[in-house]
Amino acid sequence: TVIAGVTESVQPTLAFRYSQGDVQQFGSLPDFPSCDLTYGAVTRDGESVYGACVSEDQQSSRAFRWTEATGLVALSNASCEMKSVFAISASGTATFGIGSCDSASGLVRWTNGASGMSVSTAPAGLQVEGVHGTSHDGGAAIGALRQASSSQSAGTSGLAFRWSDTSGVELLPLTSGQSYSVANAIAPSGEVIVGKAGQADNAAKAVLWDEAGQLELETYLESQGVDLQGVELNTAQDVVVRDGTILILGYVDAANFSGAWLARIPLVRP
């Protein structure tokens, strides 16, 4: 068992790793004395821990990777700097966060050492606010965008995106009447994304995105003869694809993660 956490009772805050009765504190980075795991991640084998260290004036941050062999290492090189970590692929080969390379800011991907860093910028007028998940191999990722001029969080005014090596950061499509969207999960294979979409001032609906575009799940299930008995599917939270079938987990009450539902739909639909 491996547990990663932070020491909140002392200042500056420091991250640590606990394994088999041994506690290892990570220390800090030069000029960034306070380190935590608020937007951190741990690899499945527990060998690598990711987080961010913050400057004394709280105005800047730098992402880090810790292993027992290397200690605390900044995720940066001569031209790129990751400011915060949001997600790591299940394979452990790719780490995603927010930062910059040279003068370009956006989603930063780190792979196999500091030399493997790249940045993907958001579409014009938008900025990357967070990364919510990745495919197993790290070849695709999802997250949230918001208006560059807006102070509102993407939770109320954002737009969902998908990132890939070939296409960079792309908006996930909206349908008529929708003004915001949230991508909650991406299938390990990277071919299906689920979340919610709607109007900022109306209840959202659970949706699915794949190569065919967006599919509103409540409407689709009813069209296939499923009796939902008046239940509204407000968000889809997780997804896997197995043997040509998409398995989707969602909630009726998205705010409190209650009223869970499970749907099975074909990957290829008429």
mmCIF file of C-alpha atoms in Angstrom, residues 58-192:
data_model
loop_
_atom_site.group_PDB
_atom_site.id
_atom_site.type_symbol
_atom_site.label_atom_id
_atom_site.label_comp_id
_atom_site.label_asym_id
_atom_site.label_seq_id
_atom_site.Cartn_x
_atom_site.Cartn_y
_atom_site.Cartn_z
ATOM 1 C CA GLN A 58 1.781 32.441 -3.760
ATOM 2 C CA GLN A 59 1.952 34.031 -7.210
ATOM 3 C CA SER A 60 3.704 31.264 -9.127
ATOM 4 C CA SER A 61 4.038 27.495 -9.069
ATOM 5 C CA ARG A 62 6.101 24.701 -10.582
ATOM 6 C CA ALA A 63 5.104 21.083 -11.076
ATOM 7 C CA PHE A 64 7.286 18.294 -9.715
ATOM 8 C CA ARG A 65 7.878 14.571 -10.020
ATOM 9 C CA TRP A 66 9.236 12.535 -7.118
ATOM 10 C CA THR A 67 10.775 9.081 -7.176
ATOM 11 C CA GLU A 68 12.946 7.431 -4.557
ATOM 12 C CA ALA A 69 15.840 7.396 -6.992
ATOM 13 C CA THR A 70 15.689 11.025 -8.177
ATOM 14 C CA GLY A 71 14.034 12.836 -5.292
ATOM 15 C CA LEU A 72 12.027 15.971 -6.082
ATOM 16 C CA VAL A 73 12.569 17.104 -9.695
ATOM 17 C CA ALA A 74 10.910 20.058 -11.434
ATOM 18 C CA LEU A 75 8.950 19.257 -14.604
ATOM 19 C CA SER A 76 10.746 21.826 -16.727
ATOM 20 C CA ASN A 77 13.547 22.220 -19.211
ATOM 21 C CA ALA A 78 15.254 25.058 -21.051
ATOM 22 C CA SER A 79 12.097 26.068 -22.941
ATOM 23 C CA CYS A 80 9.143 24.437 -21.129
ATOM 24 C CA GLU A 81 7.684 24.664 -17.650
ATOM 25 C CA MET A 82 4.708 22.832 -16.177
ATOM 26 C CA LYS A 83 3.021 24.852 -13.422
ATOM 27 C CA SER A 84 0.554 22.238 -12.156
ATOM 28 C CA VAL A 85 -0.185 18.540 -12.713
ATOM 29 C CA PHE A 86 -3.760 17.378 -13.327
ATOM 30 C CA ALA A 87 -3.573 13.843 -14.711
ATOM 31 C CA ILE A 88 -1.239 10.961 -15.441
ATOM 32 C CA SER A 89 -1.896 8.085 -17.832
ATOM 33 C CA ALA A 90 -2.518 4.634 -16.361
ATOM 34 C CA SER A 91 0.569 3.397 -18.199
ATOM 35 C CA GLY A 92 2.626 6.012 -16.345
ATOM 36 C CA THR A 93 4.185 7.239 -19.582
ATOM 37 C CA ALA A 94 2.509 10.657 -19.911
ATOM 38 C CA THR A 95 1.753 13.451 -17.455
ATOM 39 C CA PHE A 96 -0.594 16.344 -18.260
ATOM 40 C CA GLY A 97 -0.835 19.781 -16.705
ATOM 41 C CA ILE A 98 -0.878 23.502 -17.404
ATOM 42 C CA GLY A 99 2.186 25.510 -18.260
ATOM 43 C CA SER A 100 4.127 27.027 -21.130
ATOM 44 C CA CYS A 101 6.836 26.416 -23.699
ATOM 45 C CA ASP A 102 8.693 29.525 -24.824
ATOM 46 C CA SER A 103 5.919 32.139 -25.251
ATOM 47 C CA ALA A 104 3.037 29.685 -25.757
ATOM 48 C CA SER A 105 0.801 28.721 -22.808
ATOM 49 C CA GLY A 106 -1.698 25.883 -22.563
ATOM 50 C CA LEU A 107 -1.807 22.134 -21.965
ATOM 51 C CA VAL A 108 1.661 20.743 -21.328
ATOM 52 C CA ARG A 109 2.438 17.039 -21.772
ATOM 53 C CA TRP A 110 5.511 15.494 -20.174
ATOM 54 C CA THR A 111 6.829 12.130 -21.345
ATOM 55 C CA ASN A 112 9.903 10.073 -20.528
ATOM 56 C CA GLY A 113 12.010 12.826 -19.064
ATOM 57 C CA ALA A 114 12.233 16.592 -19.264
ATOM 58 C CA SER A 115 13.274 16.495 -22.927
ATOM 59 C CA GLY A 116 9.854 15.104 -23.815
ATOM 60 C CA MET A 117 7.766 18.201 -23.073
ATOM 61 C CA SER A 118 5.357 19.892 -25.458
ATOM 62 C CA VAL A 119 2.596 22.483 -25.270
ATOM 63 C CA SER A 120 -0.765 22.630 -27.055
ATOM 64 C CA THR A 121 -2.572 25.952 -27.065
ATOM 65 C CA ALA A 122 -6.325 26.433 -26.801
ATOM 66 C CA PRO A 123 -8.455 27.729 -29.690
ATOM 67 C CA ALA A 124 -8.488 31.516 -30.067
ATOM 68 C CA GLY A 125 -10.160 33.365 -27.187
ATOM 69 C CA LEU A 126 -10.053 30.342 -24.853
ATOM 70 C CA GLN A 127 -7.615 29.011 -22.291
ATOM 71 C CA VAL A 128 -7.019 25.606 -20.739
ATOM 72 C CA GLU A 129 -8.293 25.457 -17.151
ATOM 73 C CA GLY A 130 -7.751 21.802 -16.294
ATOM 74 C CA VAL A 131 -7.219 18.234 -17.485
ATOM 75 C CA HIS A 132 -9.764 15.660 -16.293
ATOM 76 C CA GLY A 133 -8.378 12.384 -17.596
ATOM 77 C CA THR A 134 -6.292 10.523 -20.164
ATOM 78 C CA SER A 135 -6.413 7.372 -22.222
ATOM 79 C CA HIS A 136 -4.413 4.416 -20.905
ATOM 80 C CA ASP A 137 -1.419 5.105 -23.135
ATOM 81 C CA GLY A 138 -1.497 8.893 -22.750
ATOM 82 C CA GLY A 139 -2.221 9.429 -26.446
ATOM 83 C CA ALA A 140 -5.447 11.325 -25.694
ATOM 84 C CA ALA A 141 -6.670 13.557 -22.881
ATOM 85 C CA ILE A 142 -9.766 15.530 -21.929
ATOM 86 C CA GLY A 143 -10.311 18.702 -19.960
ATOM 87 C CA ALA A 144 -11.955 22.085 -19.606
ATOM 88 C CA LEU A 145 -11.578 25.389 -21.443
ATOM 89 C CA ARG A 146 -12.951 28.778 -20.495
ATOM 90 C CA GLN A 147 -13.083 32.191 -22.060
ATOM 91 C CA ALA A 148 -9.682 33.841 -21.720
ATOM 92 C CA SER A 149 -11.346 37.065 -20.583
ATOM 93 C CA SER A 150 -13.669 35.373 -18.056
ATOM 94 C CA SER A 151 -13.012 35.097 -14.319
ATOM 95 C CA GLN A 152 -15.644 32.344 -13.988
ATOM 96 C CA SER A 153 -14.491 28.771 -13.530
ATOM 97 C CA ALA A 154 -15.103 26.205 -16.239
ATOM 98 C CA GLY A 155 -17.545 24.505 -13.889
ATOM 99 C CA THR A 156 -20.194 27.088 -14.755
ATOM 100 C CA SER A 157 -19.087 28.578 -18.067
ATOM 101 C CA GLY A 158 -16.642 26.145 -19.587
ATOM 102 C CA LEU A 159 -16.296 24.041 -22.683
ATOM 103 C CA ALA A 160 -15.001 20.483 -22.870
ATOM 104 C CA PHE A 161 -12.028 19.588 -25.028
ATOM 105 C CA ARG A 162 -10.168 16.544 -26.320
ATOM 106 C CA TRP A 163 -6.436 16.548 -26.900
ATOM 107 C CA SER A 164 -4.434 14.224 -29.123
ATOM 108 C CA ASP A 165 -0.912 14.168 -30.524
ATOM 109 C CA THR A 166 -2.170 14.744 -34.034
ATOM 110 C CA SER A 167 -4.930 17.321 -33.458
ATOM 111 C CA GLY A 168 -3.890 19.170 -30.314
ATOM 112 C CA VAL A 169 -6.637 20.808 -28.196
ATOM 113 C CA GLU A 170 -10.040 20.560 -29.907
ATOM 114 C CA LEU A 171 -13.476 21.603 -28.675
ATOM 115 C CA LEU A 172 -15.934 18.754 -28.236
ATOM 116 C CA PRO A 173 -19.015 19.536 -30.332
ATOM 117 C CA LEU A 174 -22.155 21.144 -28.907
ATOM 118 C CA THR A 175 -25.634 20.824 -30.315
ATOM 119 C CA SER A 176 -28.270 23.513 -30.804
ATOM 120 C CA GLY A 177 -29.225 25.218 -27.547
ATOM 121 C CA GLN A 178 -26.121 24.126 -25.634
ATOM 122 C CA SER A 179 -23.683 26.695 -24.310
ATOM 123 C CA TYR A 180 -21.367 24.728 -22.048
ATOM 124 C CA SER A 181 -20.036 21.215 -21.593
ATOM 125 C CA VAL A 182 -17.957 19.134 -19.203
ATOM 126 C CA ALA A 183 -15.926 16.036 -20.099
ATOM 127 C CA ASN A 184 -15.765 13.774 -17.042
ATOM 128 C CA ALA A 185 -14.081 10.633 -18.356
ATOM 129 C CA ILE A 186 -12.398 9.104 -21.359
ATOM 130 C CA ALA A 187 -12.364 5.382 -22.092
ATOM 131 C CA PRO A 188 -8.965 3.690 -21.614
ATOM 132 C CA SER A 189 -8.911 3.102 -25.376
ATOM 133 C CA GLY A 190 -9.441 6.845 -25.952
ATOM 134 C CA GLU A 191 -12.292 6.372 -28.431
ATOM 135 C CA VAL A 192 -15.247 7.463 -26.248
#
